[in-house]
Amino acid sequence: MKIIVCGCGKIGTTLLSALASEGHDLCALDKDPAAVAEVTNIYDVIGVCGNGADCETLEDAGIRETDLFIAVTGSDELNMLACFLAGRMGAGRTHTIARIRNPEYNDASLDFMRRELGLSLAINPELLAARELFDILRMPSAVGIDAFSGRSFEMIELILKDDSVLDGITLQELRNTYQATVLVCTVQRGDEVLIPRSGTFTLRAGDRIGITAAPSEIAKFLRQIGLLQKKARRVMLLGGSRTAFYLAKLLTASGVSVKIIEKDPATAEDLAEKLPGVSIVLGDGAQQELLLEEGLRETDAFVALTGMDEENILISIYAASQSVPKVISKINRDELSSMAEKLGLDSFISPRRIISDVLVQYARALENSQGTAVETLYKLMDGRAEALEFRVKEPVEGVTDIPISVLGKTLKENILIAGIIRNRKTIVPGPADSILPGDRVIVLAGGHRLSDLGDILAQR
Amino acid sequence: MNHKMILRTAGLIVALEGALLLLPTLCAVCYSEWRIALWFLVTAAIAGILGLGLVVLTRGCDRTIYAKEGFVIVALGWILMSAIGALPFVFTGDIPAYHDAFFETVSGLTTTGASILTDIPAMSRGCLFWRSFTHWIGGMGVLVLMMAIVPDANGRSIHIMRAEMPGPVVDKIVPRVRDTAKILYLMYIGLTLAEVIFLLTGGMSLFESFIHTFGTAGTGGFSSRPESIGAFSPYIQWGVTVFMLLFGVNFNLYYLILIKRVKSALRSEELWLYVGLFVILTGVIAWNIRPLTAGIGESLRLAAFQVASIGTTTGYATTDFNLWPNLARMMLLLLMFVGGCAGSTAGGLKVARIGILLKSAGKELNRLRHPRSVNAVRFEGKPLSEETRAGVTNYFALYALLLAGILIMIGGEPFDMETNISAAISCFNNVGPGFSSVGPTGGYAGYSVWAKLVLSAAMLLGRLEIYPIVLSLTPSTWRKK
């Protein structure tokens, strides 16, 4: 599929990298020749230098044959205009996606604007990141949460500490000992990612596991294994970025007390005006004294959201050392998050990864407009595994109406049916369950690129 | 420096050459030259084992390469190709001395067409085929071929492509390197087949049609006749003139035409400069050589052919232009420097570089006249970046320096100055024939072993546009930081 990415900044580069590994024909567009040269030297893409909102440049980039146009320049207005032109020039063929992150546009008027500009999708990485953070803060035991299909189904990630009761028990024993119907979907052990399919698989301390269950079951299970933490009531946010703004709004709406530490007076002033009920502190969060004075030790959760990955990591380490129960850091660069993990941090959030997951999913769904398209996609464990949600519109030969116990034998290696959502109810699939038309199915896949539900079968 | 990836790619190239050696084997079998076929098969086996051995030894290596590795891969690949490609000539006894065979193979792969052979009709068909086929391989480039075939390419492969493709700026024509390589080769094969069919309809035998098409396609110039294209009818001579010119055009323009963007293709400044140069020089030379020919028709045909042949650095001849007046000969000598368009199979400095050099010299003059004036150099409808402009002038400086070095190194050879100077210029620009003793009726057989090695190096430097070879020979490229 032919895709143009307009804007080769941080997000643009991440997108190019993710979409190039998906095998799309990519064109990178930026007005800075150096940025274009840089991406064409690293990724298998063609570069065009120019203004994305200029018809001639779009023509040069081959807009008429393009299936998807993604505008992620630093300016919301440019993104909108570029997408509008691209949509018109592509004459109905081109889908357009714009990054719109200014909170002023992200209110009720967004839908109207999206419709009038003919945008297929408006994405706001900061808002998506805030939602993910909000989910984690509701369930602090998890180090990561991936929500599917309107939150009726979640996959939560846990880290098994050295004293975990799960150390050394097999999945079979897990099922028998704890009555909860949970499914262990992924296990990251060292640098390996495993998708356990047999009951004899043994869990070990140090594993990072992904489990799925119905929302009510998860709490029960966490209590049984002694990992349940209460929802965070007092949260401290470091840095008054857009993510912090959206998160503070979500948190205060659910009755959590929020404190934001911001060092820029103008930003702090602005936040104070827009966020009544949130306490804004003007000061440098890198000063430990200031954090202690503002009650770091008494908070339930600390979230580092400054623009600098390095600063976030260092201050998070300090917060963890002051025994704050839950510490989350925003880390945009993937290589840094694996280093931070070695330094003892466990919860990260990356707006860049979130946005690239959304767009990879969009491109895959577009590629496969018939049949069972991908509705949600999460890359797990540095992209070595994927969790996908499919909507089964019509019967799929060899997949639907077949009990899991039989279906399991015909699947490819490293594929697991992690959940079925039927009439808004979550089913953790047992041997007798089967996939029916109309369901939504969550599939875990390691090392495969799935774009259709039928792709899970070994022979097709 | 990623040594393993360099070795792996070199292995792939050698293995690919092994596969390509099966074609002359087939040709020898067709003409019942059983002994020749056997030796080609042996060479193919050697190349195959060596190449696949390297690939197996370096399996699972890190594929990340940078511009530096791209240059080294190309230089090493071409030297290995030449060294192995020379073997069949020695094995079969057609060219007994290895240094002669090496010179001939380098001349073939770099699409120069300079030959040390004195008795072409005595050669076996298999060897003649291989000798011309190296032109075809070297024309578009063996690494580009490798990228089209081996599903190994990633974003970094652009570095290899840039190092092998001639021209000041090399860019992909479609997003993926592999698809770009495929499209280039498909267009190349298409044009090649068109010429084979044309020559067949002109009454040439199948074997000679292929030989001369390979020579034209790669802008090489090896022929199976001592008289070169002069041995054929005027119809064929005009046809070959057109095909030589076609192969000297930037292949990206053909792609633009294929995707129906004819207008953008015709807007190319380089193309018009190239066509203009051809028309003007043909006119001047035709007028200059009029007294030597039977009429204006013949003098136009001879002038057009020679200008196209030298201008695209092919090196075919239809007449002994050694006998032409001095003005015509001087123009041909200078034309050797110009070469074809960037992104074509031709050698030389490339018309684009000449255009950019002229324009930037004009800018400098303007700056001297009006020191405060601000003006940008535009080329191909776009303002030229300072980087590209500096790249071209620096390339020209290095080019002049190396040419001086080559001239000095072969200066001691027992020939007149005209021979030595034209030999160096001709080899460095991948033309083939020069003047005086190395003219269209002469050859390079008389040069010493040393001079043959120097000239082989000159041809490789010229084909790969200097940097890959020079960088590979610089110790700091290899040193660990």
mmCIF file of N, CA and C in Angstrom, chain B residues 347-404:
data_model
loop_
_atom_site.group_PDB
_atom_site.id
_atom_site.type_symbol
_atom_site.label_atom_id
_atom_site.label_comp_id
_atom_site.label_asym_id
_atom_site.label_seq_id
_atom_site.Cartn_x
_atom_site.Cartn_y
_atom_site.Cartn_z
ATOM 1 N N GLY B 347 29.914 6.470 -19.081
ATOM 2 C CA GLY B 347 30.959 6.917 -18.165
ATOM 3 C C GLY B 347 31.203 8.411 -18.298
ATOM 4 N N GLY B 348 32.437 8.794 -18.032
ATOM 5 C CA GLY B 348 32.794 10.210 -18.147
ATOM 6 C C GLY B 348 32.386 11.009 -16.931
ATOM 7 N N LEU B 349 32.525 12.347 -17.033
ATOM 8 C CA LEU B 349 32.164 13.211 -15.901
ATOM 9 C C LEU B 349 30.657 13.304 -15.728
ATOM 10 N N LYS B 350 29.872 13.068 -16.747
ATOM 11 C CA LYS B 350 28.421 13.162 -16.825
ATOM 12 C C LYS B 350 27.994 14.594 -17.156
ATOM 13 N N VAL B 351 27.021 14.663 -18.048
ATOM 14 C CA VAL B 351 26.526 15.954 -18.521
ATOM 15 C C VAL B 351 26.017 16.802 -17.355
ATOM 16 N N ALA B 352 25.354 16.162 -16.373
ATOM 17 C CA ALA B 352 24.810 16.915 -15.238
ATOM 18 C C ALA B 352 25.920 17.651 -14.513
ATOM 19 N N ARG B 353 27.062 16.965 -14.293
ATOM 20 C CA ARG B 353 28.155 17.609 -13.575
ATOM 21 C C ARG B 353 28.690 18.793 -14.366
ATOM 22 N N ILE B 354 28.821 18.596 -15.709
ATOM 23 C CA ILE B 354 29.319 19.693 -16.538
ATOM 24 C C ILE B 354 28.371 20.884 -16.424
ATOM 25 N N GLY B 355 27.053 20.596 -16.488
ATOM 26 C CA GLY B 355 26.059 21.657 -16.364
ATOM 27 C C GLY B 355 26.199 22.403 -15.050
ATOM 28 N N ILE B 356 26.334 21.637 -13.956
ATOM 29 C CA ILE B 356 26.436 22.269 -12.639
ATOM 30 C C ILE B 356 27.739 23.067 -12.532
ATOM 31 N N LEU B 357 28.823 22.517 -13.087
ATOM 32 C CA LEU B 357 30.107 23.230 -13.049
ATOM 33 C C LEU B 357 30.000 24.565 -13.781
ATOM 34 N N LEU B 358 29.397 24.531 -14.977
ATOM 35 C CA LEU B 358 29.263 25.766 -15.754
ATOM 36 C C LEU B 358 28.422 26.782 -14.995
ATOM 37 N N LYS B 359 27.311 26.306 -14.440
ATOM 38 C CA LYS B 359 26.427 27.238 -13.740
ATOM 39 C C LYS B 359 27.092 27.809 -12.507
ATOM 40 N N SER B 360 27.836 26.985 -11.780
ATOM 41 C CA SER B 360 28.428 27.537 -10.567
ATOM 42 C C SER B 360 29.602 28.455 -10.907
ATOM 43 N N ALA B 361 30.251 28.213 -12.039
ATOM 44 C CA ALA B 361 31.290 29.150 -12.482
ATOM 45 C C ALA B 361 30.635 30.486 -12.841
ATOM 46 N N GLY B 362 29.474 30.420 -13.496
ATOM 47 C CA GLY B 362 28.737 31.640 -13.838
ATOM 48 C C GLY B 362 28.342 32.399 -12.585
ATOM 49 N N LYS B 363 27.930 31.659 -11.553
ATOM 50 C CA LYS B 363 27.537 32.306 -10.298
ATOM 51 C C LYS B 363 28.730 33.037 -9.682
ATOM 52 N N GLU B 364 29.896 32.383 -9.766
ATOM 53 C CA GLU B 364 31.103 32.979 -9.200
ATOM 54 C C GLU B 364 31.441 34.284 -9.924
ATOM 55 N N LEU B 365 31.334 34.262 -11.249
ATOM 56 C CA LEU B 365 31.618 35.469 -12.045
ATOM 57 C C LEU B 365 30.670 36.596 -11.642
ATOM 58 N N ASN B 366 29.412 36.230 -11.489
ATOM 59 C CA ASN B 366 28.410 37.215 -11.101
ATOM 60 C C ASN B 366 28.710 37.793 -9.725
ATOM 61 N N ARG B 367 29.192 36.933 -8.837
ATOM 62 C CA ARG B 367 29.501 37.367 -7.479
ATOM 63 C C ARG B 367 30.669 38.349 -7.491
ATOM 64 N N LEU B 368 31.622 38.103 -8.400
ATOM 65 C CA LEU B 368 32.767 39.008 -8.481
ATOM 66 C C LEU B 368 32.333 40.372 -9.002
ATOM 67 N N ARG B 369 31.381 40.359 -9.953
ATOM 68 C CA ARG B 369 30.896 41.616 -10.512
ATOM 69 C C ARG B 369 30.072 42.367 -9.478
ATOM 70 N N HIS B 370 29.173 41.650 -8.797
ATOM 71 C CA HIS B 370 28.310 42.287 -7.805
ATOM 72 C C HIS B 370 28.499 41.553 -6.493
ATOM 73 N N PRO B 371 29.477 41.998 -5.700
ATOM 74 C CA PRO B 371 29.831 41.230 -4.494
ATOM 75 C C PRO B 371 28.662 41.039 -3.527
ATOM 76 N N ARG B 372 27.669 41.943 -3.565
ATOM 77 C CA ARG B 372 26.592 41.814 -2.574
ATOM 78 C C ARG B 372 25.384 41.059 -3.127
ATOM 79 N N SER B 373 25.439 40.655 -4.360
ATOM 80 C CA SER B 373 24.267 40.008 -4.932
ATOM 81 C C SER B 373 24.087 38.613 -4.327
ATOM 82 N N VAL B 374 22.833 38.251 -4.144
ATOM 83 C CA VAL B 374 22.522 36.911 -3.634
ATOM 84 C C VAL B 374 21.843 36.163 -4.769
ATOM 85 N N ASN B 375 22.428 35.058 -5.209
ATOM 86 C CA ASN B 375 21.726 34.297 -6.228
ATOM 87 C C ASN B 375 21.968 32.807 -6.059
ATOM 88 N N ALA B 376 20.945 32.068 -6.372
ATOM 89 C CA ALA B 376 21.026 30.617 -6.202
ATOM 90 C C ALA B 376 21.231 29.981 -7.574
ATOM 91 N N VAL B 377 21.964 28.883 -7.600
ATOM 92 C CA VAL B 377 22.121 28.131 -8.843
ATOM 93 C C VAL B 377 20.950 27.171 -8.951
ATOM 94 N N ARG B 378 20.261 27.220 -10.057
ATOM 95 C CA ARG B 378 19.142 26.301 -10.254
ATOM 96 C C ARG B 378 19.528 25.251 -11.277
ATOM 97 N N PHE B 379 19.160 24.004 -11.002
ATOM 98 C CA PHE B 379 19.399 22.941 -11.971
ATOM 99 C C PHE B 379 18.217 21.986 -11.924
ATOM 100 N N GLU B 380 17.764 21.543 -13.070
ATOM 101 C CA GLU B 380 16.575 20.690 -13.180
ATOM 102 C C GLU B 380 15.393 21.334 -12.475
ATOM 103 N N GLY B 381 15.270 22.654 -12.594
ATOM 104 C CA GLY B 381 14.102 23.338 -12.055
ATOM 105 C C GLY B 381 14.099 23.508 -10.555
ATOM 106 N N LYS B 382 15.180 23.098 -9.894
ATOM 107 C CA LYS B 382 15.210 23.234 -8.443
ATOM 108 C C LYS B 382 16.477 23.968 -8.039
ATOM 109 N N PRO B 383 16.421 24.764 -6.988
ATOM 110 C CA PRO B 383 17.655 25.390 -6.519
ATOM 111 C C PRO B 383 18.631 24.298 -6.076
ATOM 112 N N LEU B 384 19.864 24.464 -6.462
ATOM 113 C CA LEU B 384 20.868 23.453 -6.166
ATOM 114 C C LEU B 384 21.390 23.682 -4.753
ATOM 115 N N SER B 385 21.413 22.627 -3.933
ATOM 116 C CA SER B 385 21.929 22.829 -2.578
ATOM 117 C C SER B 385 23.435 23.039 -2.639
ATOM 118 N N GLU B 386 23.908 23.802 -1.668
ATOM 119 C CA GLU B 386 25.340 24.106 -1.604
ATOM 120 C C GLU B 386 26.133 22.797 -1.516
ATOM 121 N N GLU B 387 25.539 21.827 -0.826
ATOM 122 C CA GLU B 387 26.210 20.539 -0.642
ATOM 123 C C GLU B 387 26.474 19.851 -1.993
ATOM 124 N N THR B 388 25.438 19.809 -2.836
ATOM 125 C CA THR B 388 25.581 19.173 -4.145
ATOM 126 C C THR B 388 26.600 19.931 -4.993
ATOM 127 N N ARG B 389 26.508 21.275 -4.939
ATOM 128 C CA ARG B 389 27.405 22.088 -5.747
ATOM 129 C C ARG B 389 28.855 21.859 -5.314
ATOM 130 N N ALA B 390 29.075 21.880 -3.990
ATOM 131 C CA ALA B 390 30.426 21.635 -3.486
ATOM 132 C C ALA B 390 30.859 20.217 -3.843
ATOM 133 N N GLY B 391 29.913 19.268 -3.769
ATOM 134 C CA GLY B 391 30.223 17.879 -4.106
ATOM 135 C C GLY B 391 30.749 17.774 -5.528
ATOM 136 N N VAL B 392 30.106 18.478 -6.450
ATOM 137 C CA VAL B 392 30.513 18.409 -7.853
ATOM 138 C C VAL B 392 31.884 19.051 -8.069
ATOM 139 N N THR B 393 32.098 20.227 -7.477
ATOM 140 C CA THR B 393 33.402 20.878 -7.691
ATOM 141 C C THR B 393 34.519 20.072 -7.035
ATOM 142 N N ASN B 394 34.248 19.518 -5.848
ATOM 143 C CA ASN B 394 35.280 18.702 -5.201
ATOM 144 C C ASN B 394 35.571 17.450 -6.013
ATOM 145 N N TYR B 395 34.516 16.854 -6.557
ATOM 146 C CA TYR B 395 34.709 15.672 -7.382
ATOM 147 C C TYR B 395 35.597 16.015 -8.566
ATOM 148 N N PHE B 396 35.332 17.174 -9.160
ATOM 149 C CA PHE B 396 36.111 17.588 -10.324
ATOM 150 C C PHE B 396 37.576 17.775 -9.955
ATOM 151 N N ALA B 397 37.829 18.333 -8.793
ATOM 152 C CA ALA B 397 39.214 18.542 -8.351
ATOM 153 C C ALA B 397 39.931 17.199 -8.210
ATOM 154 N N LEU B 398 39.254 16.256 -7.538
ATOM 155 C CA LEU B 398 39.860 14.940 -7.316
ATOM 156 C C LEU B 398 40.081 14.225 -8.658
ATOM 157 N N TYR B 399 39.124 14.408 -9.530
ATOM 158 C CA TYR B 399 39.159 13.808 -10.860
ATOM 159 C C TYR B 399 40.397 14.303 -11.625
ATOM 160 N N ALA B 400 40.610 15.624 -11.598
ATOM 161 C CA ALA B 400 41.759 16.200 -12.303
ATOM 162 C C ALA B 400 43.063 15.693 -11.701
ATOM 163 N N LEU B 401 43.087 15.626 -10.376
ATOM 164 C CA LEU B 401 44.295 15.182 -9.668
ATOM 165 C C LEU B 401 44.637 13.744 -10.043
ATOM 166 N N LEU B 402 43.628 12.873 -10.039
ATOM 167 C CA LEU B 402 43.868 11.470 -10.357
ATOM 168 C C LEU B 402 44.298 11.311 -11.810
ATOM 169 N N LEU B 403 43.701 12.095 -12.697
ATOM 170 C CA LEU B 403 44.063 11.999 -14.102
ATOM 171 C C LEU B 403 45.541 12.365 -14.272
ATOM 172 N N ALA B 404 45.961 13.403 -13.556
ATOM 173 C CA ALA B 404 47.376 13.792 -13.609
ATOM 174 C C ALA B 404 48.248 12.642 -13.133
#
